[in-house]
Tab-separated table of C-alpha atoms and ligand atoms in Angstrom:
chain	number	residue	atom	x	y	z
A	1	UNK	CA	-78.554	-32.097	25.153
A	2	UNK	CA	-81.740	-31.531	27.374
A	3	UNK	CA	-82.253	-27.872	26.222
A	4	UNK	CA	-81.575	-29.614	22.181
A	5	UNK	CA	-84.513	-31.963	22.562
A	6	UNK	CA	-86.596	-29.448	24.058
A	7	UNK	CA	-86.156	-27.353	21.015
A	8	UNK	CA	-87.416	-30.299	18.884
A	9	UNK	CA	-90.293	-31.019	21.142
A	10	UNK	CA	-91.470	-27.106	21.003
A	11	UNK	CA	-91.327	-27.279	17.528
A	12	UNK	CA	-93.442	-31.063	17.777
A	13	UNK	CA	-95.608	-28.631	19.674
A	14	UNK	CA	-96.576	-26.152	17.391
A	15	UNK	CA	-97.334	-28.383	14.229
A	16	UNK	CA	-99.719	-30.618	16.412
A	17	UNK	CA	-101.315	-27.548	17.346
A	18	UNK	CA	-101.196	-26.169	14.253
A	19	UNK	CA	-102.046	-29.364	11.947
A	20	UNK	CA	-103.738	-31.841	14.193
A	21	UNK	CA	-107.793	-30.941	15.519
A	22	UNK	CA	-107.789	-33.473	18.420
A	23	UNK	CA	-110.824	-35.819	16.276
A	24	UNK	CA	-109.666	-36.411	13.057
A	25	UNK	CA	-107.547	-39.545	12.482
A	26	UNK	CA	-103.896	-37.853	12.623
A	27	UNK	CA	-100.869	-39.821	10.802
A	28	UNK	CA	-98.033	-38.637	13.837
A	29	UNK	CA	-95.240	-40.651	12.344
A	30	UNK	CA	-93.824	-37.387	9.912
A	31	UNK	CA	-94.144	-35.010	13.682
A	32	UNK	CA	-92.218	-37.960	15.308
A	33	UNK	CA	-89.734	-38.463	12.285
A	34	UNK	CA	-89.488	-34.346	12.389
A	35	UNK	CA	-88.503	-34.320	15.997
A	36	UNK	CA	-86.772	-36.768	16.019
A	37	UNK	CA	-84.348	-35.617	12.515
A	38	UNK	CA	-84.396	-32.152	13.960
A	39	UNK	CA	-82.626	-33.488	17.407
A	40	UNK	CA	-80.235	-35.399	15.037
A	41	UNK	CA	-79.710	-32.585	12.804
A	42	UNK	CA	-79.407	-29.866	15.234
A	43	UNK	CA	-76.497	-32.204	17.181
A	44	UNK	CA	-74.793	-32.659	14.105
A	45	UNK	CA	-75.450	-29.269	11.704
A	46	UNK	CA	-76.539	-26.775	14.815
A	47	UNK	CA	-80.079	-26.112	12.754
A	48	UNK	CA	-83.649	-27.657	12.790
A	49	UNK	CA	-86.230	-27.778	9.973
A	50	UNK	CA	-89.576	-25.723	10.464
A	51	UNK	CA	-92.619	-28.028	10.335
A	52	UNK	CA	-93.996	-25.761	8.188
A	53	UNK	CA	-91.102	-26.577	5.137
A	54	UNK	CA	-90.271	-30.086	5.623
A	55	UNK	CA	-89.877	-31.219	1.767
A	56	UNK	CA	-86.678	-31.841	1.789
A	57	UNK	CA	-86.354	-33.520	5.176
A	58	UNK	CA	-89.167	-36.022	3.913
A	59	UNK	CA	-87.348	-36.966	0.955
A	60	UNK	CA	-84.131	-37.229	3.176
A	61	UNK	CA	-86.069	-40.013	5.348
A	62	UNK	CA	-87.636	-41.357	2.638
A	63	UNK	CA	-84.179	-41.897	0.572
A	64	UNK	CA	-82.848	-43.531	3.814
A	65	UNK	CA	-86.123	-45.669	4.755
A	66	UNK	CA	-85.663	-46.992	1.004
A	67	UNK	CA	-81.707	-47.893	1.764
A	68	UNK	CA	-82.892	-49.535	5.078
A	69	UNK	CA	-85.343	-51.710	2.537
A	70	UNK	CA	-82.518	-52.569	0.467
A	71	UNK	CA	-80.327	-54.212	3.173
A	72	UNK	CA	-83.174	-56.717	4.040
A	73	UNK	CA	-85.382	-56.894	0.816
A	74	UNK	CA	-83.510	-56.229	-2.414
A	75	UNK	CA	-81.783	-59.932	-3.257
A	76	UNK	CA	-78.916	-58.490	-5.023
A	77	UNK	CA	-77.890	-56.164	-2.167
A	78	UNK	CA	-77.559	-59.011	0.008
A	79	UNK	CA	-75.784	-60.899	-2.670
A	80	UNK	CA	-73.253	-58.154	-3.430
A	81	UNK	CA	-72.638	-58.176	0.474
A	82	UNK	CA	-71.727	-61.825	0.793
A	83	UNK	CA	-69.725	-61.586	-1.922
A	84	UNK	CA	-68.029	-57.966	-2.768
A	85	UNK	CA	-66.333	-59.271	-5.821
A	86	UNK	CA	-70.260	-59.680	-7.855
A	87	UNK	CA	-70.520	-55.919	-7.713
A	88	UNK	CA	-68.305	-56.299	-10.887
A	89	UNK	CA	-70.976	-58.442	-13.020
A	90	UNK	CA	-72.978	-56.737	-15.048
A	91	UNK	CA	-77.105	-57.129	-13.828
A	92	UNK	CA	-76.161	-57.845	-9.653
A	93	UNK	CA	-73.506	-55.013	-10.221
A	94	UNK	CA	-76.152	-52.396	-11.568
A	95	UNK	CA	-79.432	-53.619	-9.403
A	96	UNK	CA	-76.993	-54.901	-6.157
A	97	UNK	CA	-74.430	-51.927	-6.108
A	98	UNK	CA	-74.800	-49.179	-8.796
A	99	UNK	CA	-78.777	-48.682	-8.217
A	100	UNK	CA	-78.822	-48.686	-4.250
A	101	UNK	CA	-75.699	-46.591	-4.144
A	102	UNK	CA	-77.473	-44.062	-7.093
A	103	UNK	CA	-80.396	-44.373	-4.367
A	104	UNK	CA	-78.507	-43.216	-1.768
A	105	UNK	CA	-76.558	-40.385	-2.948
A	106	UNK	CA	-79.279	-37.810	-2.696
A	107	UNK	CA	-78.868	-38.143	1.169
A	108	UNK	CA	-75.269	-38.762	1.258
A	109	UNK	CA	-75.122	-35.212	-0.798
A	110	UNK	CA	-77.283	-33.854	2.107
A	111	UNK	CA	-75.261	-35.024	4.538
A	112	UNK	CA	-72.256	-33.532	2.467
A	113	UNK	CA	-73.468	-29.875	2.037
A	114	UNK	CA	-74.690	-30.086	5.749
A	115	UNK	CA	-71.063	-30.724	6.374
A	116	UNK	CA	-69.610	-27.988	4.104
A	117	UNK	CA	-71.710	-25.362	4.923
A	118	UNK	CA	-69.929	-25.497	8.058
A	119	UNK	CA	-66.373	-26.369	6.958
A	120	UNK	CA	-66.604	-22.445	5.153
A	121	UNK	CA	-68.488	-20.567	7.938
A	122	UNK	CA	-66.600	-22.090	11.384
A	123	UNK	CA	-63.365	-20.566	12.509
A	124	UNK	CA	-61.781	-23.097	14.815
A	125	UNK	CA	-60.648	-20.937	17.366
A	126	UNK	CA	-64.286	-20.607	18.414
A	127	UNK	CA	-65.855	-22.469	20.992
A	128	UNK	CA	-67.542	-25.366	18.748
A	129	UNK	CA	-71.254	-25.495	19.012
A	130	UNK	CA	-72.368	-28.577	17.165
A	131	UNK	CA	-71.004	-32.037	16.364
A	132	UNK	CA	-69.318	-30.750	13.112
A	133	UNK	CA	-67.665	-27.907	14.626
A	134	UNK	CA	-66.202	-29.922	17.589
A	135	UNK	CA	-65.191	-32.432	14.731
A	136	UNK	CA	-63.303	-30.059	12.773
A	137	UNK	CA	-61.782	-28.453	15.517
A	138	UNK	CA	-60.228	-32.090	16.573
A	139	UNK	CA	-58.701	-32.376	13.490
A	140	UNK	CA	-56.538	-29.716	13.961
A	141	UNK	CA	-55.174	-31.930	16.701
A	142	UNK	CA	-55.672	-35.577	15.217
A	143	UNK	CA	-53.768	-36.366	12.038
A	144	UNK	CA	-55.890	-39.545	11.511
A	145	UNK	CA	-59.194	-37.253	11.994
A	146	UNK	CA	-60.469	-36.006	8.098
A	147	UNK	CA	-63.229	-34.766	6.068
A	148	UNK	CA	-64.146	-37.773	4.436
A	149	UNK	CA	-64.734	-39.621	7.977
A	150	UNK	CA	-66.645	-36.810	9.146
A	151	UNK	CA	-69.081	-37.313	6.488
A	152	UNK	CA	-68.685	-40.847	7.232
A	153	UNK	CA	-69.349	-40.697	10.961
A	154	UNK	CA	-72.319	-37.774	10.228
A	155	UNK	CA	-74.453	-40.211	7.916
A	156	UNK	CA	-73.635	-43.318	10.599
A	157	UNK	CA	-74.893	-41.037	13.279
A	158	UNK	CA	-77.759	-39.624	10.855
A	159	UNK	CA	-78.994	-42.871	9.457
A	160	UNK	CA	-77.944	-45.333	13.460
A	161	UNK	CA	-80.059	-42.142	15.371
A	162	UNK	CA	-83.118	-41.275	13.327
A	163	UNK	CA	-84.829	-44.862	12.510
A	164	UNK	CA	-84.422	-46.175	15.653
A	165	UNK	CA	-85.645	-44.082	17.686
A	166	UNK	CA	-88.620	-42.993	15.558
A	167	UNK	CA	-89.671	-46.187	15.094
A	168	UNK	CA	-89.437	-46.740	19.181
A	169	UNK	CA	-92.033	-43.754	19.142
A	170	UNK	CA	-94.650	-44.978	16.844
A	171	UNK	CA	-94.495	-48.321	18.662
A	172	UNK	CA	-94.801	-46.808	22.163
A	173	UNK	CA	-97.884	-45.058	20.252
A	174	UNK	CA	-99.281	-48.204	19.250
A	175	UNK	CA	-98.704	-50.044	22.436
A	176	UNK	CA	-100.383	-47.279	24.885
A	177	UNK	CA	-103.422	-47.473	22.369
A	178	UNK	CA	-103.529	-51.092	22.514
A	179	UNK	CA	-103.350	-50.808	26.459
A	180	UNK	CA	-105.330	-47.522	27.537
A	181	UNK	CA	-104.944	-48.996	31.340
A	182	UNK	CA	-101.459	-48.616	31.044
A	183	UNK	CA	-101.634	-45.019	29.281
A	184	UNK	CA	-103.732	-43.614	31.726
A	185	UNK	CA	-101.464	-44.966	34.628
A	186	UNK	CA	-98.282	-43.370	33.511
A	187	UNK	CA	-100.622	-40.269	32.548
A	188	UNK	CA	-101.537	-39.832	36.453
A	189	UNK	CA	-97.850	-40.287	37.714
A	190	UNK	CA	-96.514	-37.880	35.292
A	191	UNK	CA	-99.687	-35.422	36.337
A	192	UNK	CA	-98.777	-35.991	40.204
A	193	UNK	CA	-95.407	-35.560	39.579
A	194	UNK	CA	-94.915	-32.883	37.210
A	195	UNK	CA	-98.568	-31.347	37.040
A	196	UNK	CA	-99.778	-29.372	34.246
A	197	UNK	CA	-97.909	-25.972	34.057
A	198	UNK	CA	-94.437	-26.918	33.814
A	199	UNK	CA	-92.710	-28.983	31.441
A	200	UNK	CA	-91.249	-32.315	32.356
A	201	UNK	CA	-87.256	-32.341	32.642
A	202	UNK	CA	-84.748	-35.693	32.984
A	203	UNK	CA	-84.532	-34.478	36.889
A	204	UNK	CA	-88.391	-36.091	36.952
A	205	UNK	CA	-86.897	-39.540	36.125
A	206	UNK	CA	-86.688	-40.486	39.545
A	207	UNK	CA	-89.628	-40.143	40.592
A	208	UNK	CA	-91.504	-41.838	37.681
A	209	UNK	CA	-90.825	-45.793	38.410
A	210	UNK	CA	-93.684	-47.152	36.205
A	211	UNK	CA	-93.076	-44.836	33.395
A	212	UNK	CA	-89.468	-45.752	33.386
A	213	UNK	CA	-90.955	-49.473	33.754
A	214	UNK	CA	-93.259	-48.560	31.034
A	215	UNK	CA	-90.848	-47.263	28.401
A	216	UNK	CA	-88.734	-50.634	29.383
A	217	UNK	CA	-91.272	-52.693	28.237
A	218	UNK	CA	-92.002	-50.708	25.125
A	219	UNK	CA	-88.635	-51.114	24.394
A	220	UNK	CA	-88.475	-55.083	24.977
A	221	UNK	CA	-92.085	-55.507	23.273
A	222	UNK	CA	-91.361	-52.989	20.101
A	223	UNK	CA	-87.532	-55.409	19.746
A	224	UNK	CA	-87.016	-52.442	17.101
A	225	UNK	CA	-83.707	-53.964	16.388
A	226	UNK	CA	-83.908	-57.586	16.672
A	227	UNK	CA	-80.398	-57.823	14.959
A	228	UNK	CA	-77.780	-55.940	16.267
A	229	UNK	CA	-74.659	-55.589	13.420
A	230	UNK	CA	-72.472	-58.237	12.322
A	231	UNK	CA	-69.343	-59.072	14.720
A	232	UNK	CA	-66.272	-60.512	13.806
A	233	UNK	CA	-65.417	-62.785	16.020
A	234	UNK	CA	-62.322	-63.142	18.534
A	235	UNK	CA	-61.780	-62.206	22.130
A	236	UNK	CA	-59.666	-59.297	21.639
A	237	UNK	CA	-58.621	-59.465	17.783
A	238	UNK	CA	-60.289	-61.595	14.909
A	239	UNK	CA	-57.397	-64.096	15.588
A	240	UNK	CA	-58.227	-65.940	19.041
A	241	UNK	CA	-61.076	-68.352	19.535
A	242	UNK	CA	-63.886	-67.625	22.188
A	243	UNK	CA	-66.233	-70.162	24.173
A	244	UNK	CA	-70.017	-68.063	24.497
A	245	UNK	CA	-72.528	-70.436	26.611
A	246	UNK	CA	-70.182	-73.245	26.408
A	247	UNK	CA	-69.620	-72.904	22.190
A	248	UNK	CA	-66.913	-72.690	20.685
A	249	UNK	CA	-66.818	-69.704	18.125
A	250	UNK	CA	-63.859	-70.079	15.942
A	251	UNK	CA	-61.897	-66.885	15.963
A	252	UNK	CA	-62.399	-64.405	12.531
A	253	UNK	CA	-66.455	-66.208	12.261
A	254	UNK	CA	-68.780	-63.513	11.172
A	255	UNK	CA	-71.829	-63.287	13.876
A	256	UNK	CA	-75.379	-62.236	13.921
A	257	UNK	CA	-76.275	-61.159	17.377
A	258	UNK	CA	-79.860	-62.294	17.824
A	259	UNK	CA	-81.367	-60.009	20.542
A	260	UNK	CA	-85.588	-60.768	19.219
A	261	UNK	CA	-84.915	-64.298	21.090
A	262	UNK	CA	-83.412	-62.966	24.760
A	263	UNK	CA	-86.576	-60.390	24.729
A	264	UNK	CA	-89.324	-63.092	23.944
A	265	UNK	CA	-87.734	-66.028	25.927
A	266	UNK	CA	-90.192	-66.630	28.535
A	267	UNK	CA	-87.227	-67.950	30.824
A	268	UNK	CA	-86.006	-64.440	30.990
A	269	UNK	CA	-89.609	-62.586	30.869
A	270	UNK	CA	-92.508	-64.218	32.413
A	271	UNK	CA	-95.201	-64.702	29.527
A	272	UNK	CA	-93.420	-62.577	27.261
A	273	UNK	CA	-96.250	-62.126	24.511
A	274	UNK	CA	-97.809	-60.057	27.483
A	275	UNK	CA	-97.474	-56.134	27.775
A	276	UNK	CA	-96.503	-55.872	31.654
A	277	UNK	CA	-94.647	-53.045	32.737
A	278	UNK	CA	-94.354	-54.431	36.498
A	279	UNK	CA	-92.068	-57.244	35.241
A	280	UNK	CA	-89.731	-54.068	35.351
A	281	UNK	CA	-90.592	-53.242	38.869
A	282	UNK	CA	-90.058	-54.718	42.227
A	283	UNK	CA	-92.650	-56.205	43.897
A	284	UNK	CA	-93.023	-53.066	45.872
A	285	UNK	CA	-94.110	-51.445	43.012
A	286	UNK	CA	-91.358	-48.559	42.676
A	287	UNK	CA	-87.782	-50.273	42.631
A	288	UNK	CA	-86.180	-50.732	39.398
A	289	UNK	CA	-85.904	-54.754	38.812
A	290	UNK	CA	-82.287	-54.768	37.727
A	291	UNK	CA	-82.073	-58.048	37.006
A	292	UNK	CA	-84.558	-57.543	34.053
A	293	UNK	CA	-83.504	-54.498	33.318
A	294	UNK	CA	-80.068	-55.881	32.734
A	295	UNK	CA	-81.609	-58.628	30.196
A	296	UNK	CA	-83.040	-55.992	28.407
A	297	UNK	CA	-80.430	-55.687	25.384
A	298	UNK	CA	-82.282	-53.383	23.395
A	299	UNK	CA	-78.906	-51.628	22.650
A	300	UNK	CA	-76.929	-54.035	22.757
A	301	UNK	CA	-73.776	-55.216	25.047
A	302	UNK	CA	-70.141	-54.837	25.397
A	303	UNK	CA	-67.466	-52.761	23.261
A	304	UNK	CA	-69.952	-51.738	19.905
A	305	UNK	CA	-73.030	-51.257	22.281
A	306	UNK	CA	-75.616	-48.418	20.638
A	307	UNK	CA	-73.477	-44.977	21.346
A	308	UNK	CA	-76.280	-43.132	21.148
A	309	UNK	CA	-78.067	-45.195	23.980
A	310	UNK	CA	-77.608	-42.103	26.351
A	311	UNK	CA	-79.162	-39.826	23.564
A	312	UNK	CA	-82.149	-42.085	22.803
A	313	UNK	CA	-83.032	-42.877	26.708
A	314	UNK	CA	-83.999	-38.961	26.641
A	315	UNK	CA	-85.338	-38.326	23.369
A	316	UNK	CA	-87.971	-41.330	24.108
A	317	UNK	CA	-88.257	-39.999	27.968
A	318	UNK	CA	-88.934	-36.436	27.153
A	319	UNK	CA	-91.104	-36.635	23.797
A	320	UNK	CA	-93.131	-39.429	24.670
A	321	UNK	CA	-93.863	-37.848	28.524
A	322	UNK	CA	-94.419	-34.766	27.212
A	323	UNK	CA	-97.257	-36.125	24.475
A	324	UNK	CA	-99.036	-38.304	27.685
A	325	UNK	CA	-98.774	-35.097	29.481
A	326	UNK	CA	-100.728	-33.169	27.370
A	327	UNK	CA	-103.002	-35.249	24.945
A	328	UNK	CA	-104.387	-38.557	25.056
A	329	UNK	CA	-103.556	-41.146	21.876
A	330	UNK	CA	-106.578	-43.162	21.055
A	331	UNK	CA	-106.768	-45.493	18.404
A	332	UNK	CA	-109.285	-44.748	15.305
A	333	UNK	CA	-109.007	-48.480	13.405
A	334	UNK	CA	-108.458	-51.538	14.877
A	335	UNK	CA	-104.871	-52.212	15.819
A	336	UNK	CA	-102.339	-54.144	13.774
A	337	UNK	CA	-99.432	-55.126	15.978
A	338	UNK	CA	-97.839	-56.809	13.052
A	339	UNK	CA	-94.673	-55.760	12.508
A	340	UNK	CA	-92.532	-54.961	8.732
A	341	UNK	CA	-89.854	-56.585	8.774
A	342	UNK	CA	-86.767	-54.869	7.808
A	343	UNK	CA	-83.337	-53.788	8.924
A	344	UNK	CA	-85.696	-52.499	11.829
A	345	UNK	CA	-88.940	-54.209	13.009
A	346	UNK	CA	-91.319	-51.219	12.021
A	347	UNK	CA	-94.895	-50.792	12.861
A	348	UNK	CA	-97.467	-50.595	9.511
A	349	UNK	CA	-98.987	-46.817	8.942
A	350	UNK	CA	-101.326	-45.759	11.212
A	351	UNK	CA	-103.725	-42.991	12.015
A	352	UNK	CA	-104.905	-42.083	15.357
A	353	UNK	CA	-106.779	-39.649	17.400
A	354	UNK	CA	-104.557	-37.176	19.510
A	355	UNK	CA	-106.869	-35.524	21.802
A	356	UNK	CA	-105.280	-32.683	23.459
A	357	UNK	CA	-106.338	-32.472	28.026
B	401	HEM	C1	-84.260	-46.501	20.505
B	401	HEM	C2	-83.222	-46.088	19.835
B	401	HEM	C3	-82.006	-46.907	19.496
B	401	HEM	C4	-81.839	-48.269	19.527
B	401	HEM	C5	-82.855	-49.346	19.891
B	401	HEM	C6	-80.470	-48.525	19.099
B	401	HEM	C7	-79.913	-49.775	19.037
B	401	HEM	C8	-78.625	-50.033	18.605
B	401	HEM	C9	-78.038	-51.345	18.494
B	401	HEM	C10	-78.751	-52.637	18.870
B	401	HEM	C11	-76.781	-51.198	18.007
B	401	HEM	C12	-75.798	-52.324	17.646
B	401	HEM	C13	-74.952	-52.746	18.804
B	401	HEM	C14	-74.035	-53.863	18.396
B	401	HEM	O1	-73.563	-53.887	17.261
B	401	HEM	O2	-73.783	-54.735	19.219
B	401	HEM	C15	-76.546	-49.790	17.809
B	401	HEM	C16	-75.384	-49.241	17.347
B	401	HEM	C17	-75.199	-47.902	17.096
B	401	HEM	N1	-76.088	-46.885	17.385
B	401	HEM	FE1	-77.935	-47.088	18.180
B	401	HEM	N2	-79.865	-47.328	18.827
B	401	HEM	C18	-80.756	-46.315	19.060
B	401	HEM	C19	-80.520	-44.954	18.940
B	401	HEM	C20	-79.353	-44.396	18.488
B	401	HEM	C21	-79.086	-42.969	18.399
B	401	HEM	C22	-80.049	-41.866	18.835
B	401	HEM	C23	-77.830	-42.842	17.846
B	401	HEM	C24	-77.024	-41.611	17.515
B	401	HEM	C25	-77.211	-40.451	17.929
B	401	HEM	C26	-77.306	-44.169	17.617
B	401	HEM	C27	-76.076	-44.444	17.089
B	401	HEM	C28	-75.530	-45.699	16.968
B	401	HEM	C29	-74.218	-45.966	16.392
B	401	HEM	C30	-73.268	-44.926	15.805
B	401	HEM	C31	-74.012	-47.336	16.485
B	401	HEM	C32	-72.771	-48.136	16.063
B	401	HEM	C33	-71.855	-48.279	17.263
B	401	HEM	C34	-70.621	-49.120	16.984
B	401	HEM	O3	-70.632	-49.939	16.076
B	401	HEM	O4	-69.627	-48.969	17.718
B	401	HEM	N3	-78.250	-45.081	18.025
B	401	HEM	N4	-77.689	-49.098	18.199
């Protein structure tokens, strides 16, 4: 996976060489949402997009951006999804179900030719090289394994992966404009530790406390999720009651994990509205706090936590150190920390100045 993300992070690279002067105010969400969907892409289809061609992937993110909307914004989406059966009335069928889905397609047909492409070139006696290839050479094996849940599973991993950690980026952005200090901190530990010739692997982890601290508390401060996905409730089916905190929650209820209130309550994290990296240190200054690190649900917890937490830990590890390591992010306006709300807690646009060292 290391090599993967490199490839997406050479190719981040070259179009911030090639498109961004170091003084003009640069918009570096599309090179984010780039790498990004290529390290996505490239897991799942085994190919990246050029920076230099990137029309279709921008409608592909913008067609899903759009859906992501819909879930929080459009009225008769969240109708139709408390109650299936108004999909069938004529104007909360057409603007709550027919118009979102019509929406949707265009990536959903991505997704599918992605998925076919393959299906006609891979011979499943070869080693598979990519998500869809391992996937169809399962089902040779697995009788309950088909092609409609492999499209299924490729837009869950497509639509769960790309977002979220994007939108992790542009907030770690923001946040290490809004506190140079802290920029320039994690800038000399990854200079001492790496230095400037080589490029930084996941073996550095170790030895970078406070930027591991630091990308903790981008994580807890950005809250990017601050709902995880509904859960039926029961302790191992829908059909047992379960006591949480003293509570009883009836078995089958429908839950709303709330994770926004764990990350700002200040009996967890010590004046939460501040940006303090040490809260994820020992007082010595280099051990992981585990304690807080443990409170920091970002993923979630238990059976349905994130599965591509292992995936994401990397892609913000490697493409965030590797910007600090070779430019410095500076902000051009003043700073809006407010945040859109939607199925994701995004930043609004931004430019900013990406001065290369
Ligand atoms: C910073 C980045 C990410 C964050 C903050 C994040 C967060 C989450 C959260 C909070 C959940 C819900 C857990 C629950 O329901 O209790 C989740 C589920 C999920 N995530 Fe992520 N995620 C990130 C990146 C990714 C990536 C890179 C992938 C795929 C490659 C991914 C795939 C998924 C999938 C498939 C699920 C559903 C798991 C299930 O229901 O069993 N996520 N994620």
């Amino acid at each position: 996976m290391e090599a993967q993300v490199n490839r997406s992070i050479d190719e981040l690279l070259d179009q911030l060489a090639a498109t961004n002067d170091g003084m003009t105010p640069f918009n570096i969400t599309l090179p984010i949402q780039l790498c990004v969907g290529n390290i996505i892409n490239e897991t799942l289809f085994g190919y990246h997009f050029k920076y230099t061609d990137t029309d279709q992937f921008e409608f592909v993110i913008n067609s899903v951006s759009k859906h992501l909307q819909n879930l929080k914004d459009n009225v008769w989406v969240l109708i139709v999804q408390a109650w299936p059966w108004t999909r069938h009335l004529p104007i909360i069928g057409r603007k709550g179900h027919a118009e979102p889905i019509r929406d949707i397609s265009k990536f959903q047909d991505f997704i599918a030719e992605g998925v076919n492409r393959i299906v006609q070139t891979y011979d499943t006696d070869q080693e598979p090289t990519n998500f869809v290839q391992s996937y169809l050479a399962e089902m040779k094996k697995n009788p309950q394994l088909d092609l409609i849940n492999l499209n299924q599973v490729a837009i869950d991993f497509w639509m769960a992966g790309m977002e979220t950690t994007s939108t992790t980026l542009r907030w770690a952005v923001l946040l290490l404009m809004k506190h140079a200090n802290v920029q320039e901190k994690v800038r000399s530990e990854l200079w001492s530790v790496v230095g400037r010739d080589r490029r930084l692997e996941m073996a550095d982890k170790p030895s970078l406390p406070y930027f591991n601290a630091t990308i903790a508390e981008i994580m807890r401060a950005a809250n990017t999720i601050p709902f995880l996905a509904f859960h039926r409730c029961g302790f191992i089916a829908s059909t047992e009651d379960s006591i949480v905190g003293g509570k009883l929650i009836p078995a089958d209820t429908l839950t709303l994990p709330q994770t926004y209130s764990v990350l700002r309550d200040e009996r967890f994290f010590d004046r939460p509205e501040a940006f303090l990296p040490e809260r994820f240190l020992e007082i010595d200054g280099t051990t992981p706090h585990k304690k807080n690190l443990e409170r920091l649900l970002a993923f979630g917890m238990g059976k349905r936590i994130c599965v591509g937490e292992g995936l994401a830990r990397m892609e913000i590890f490697l493409v965030l150190g590797t910007l600090l390591l070779r430019y410095r992010l500076e902000p051009t306006d003043p700073i809006d920390m407010k945040p859109i709300f939607s199925v994701v807690l995004a930043p609004r646009p931004f430019k900013c100045r990406v001065a290369p060292l």
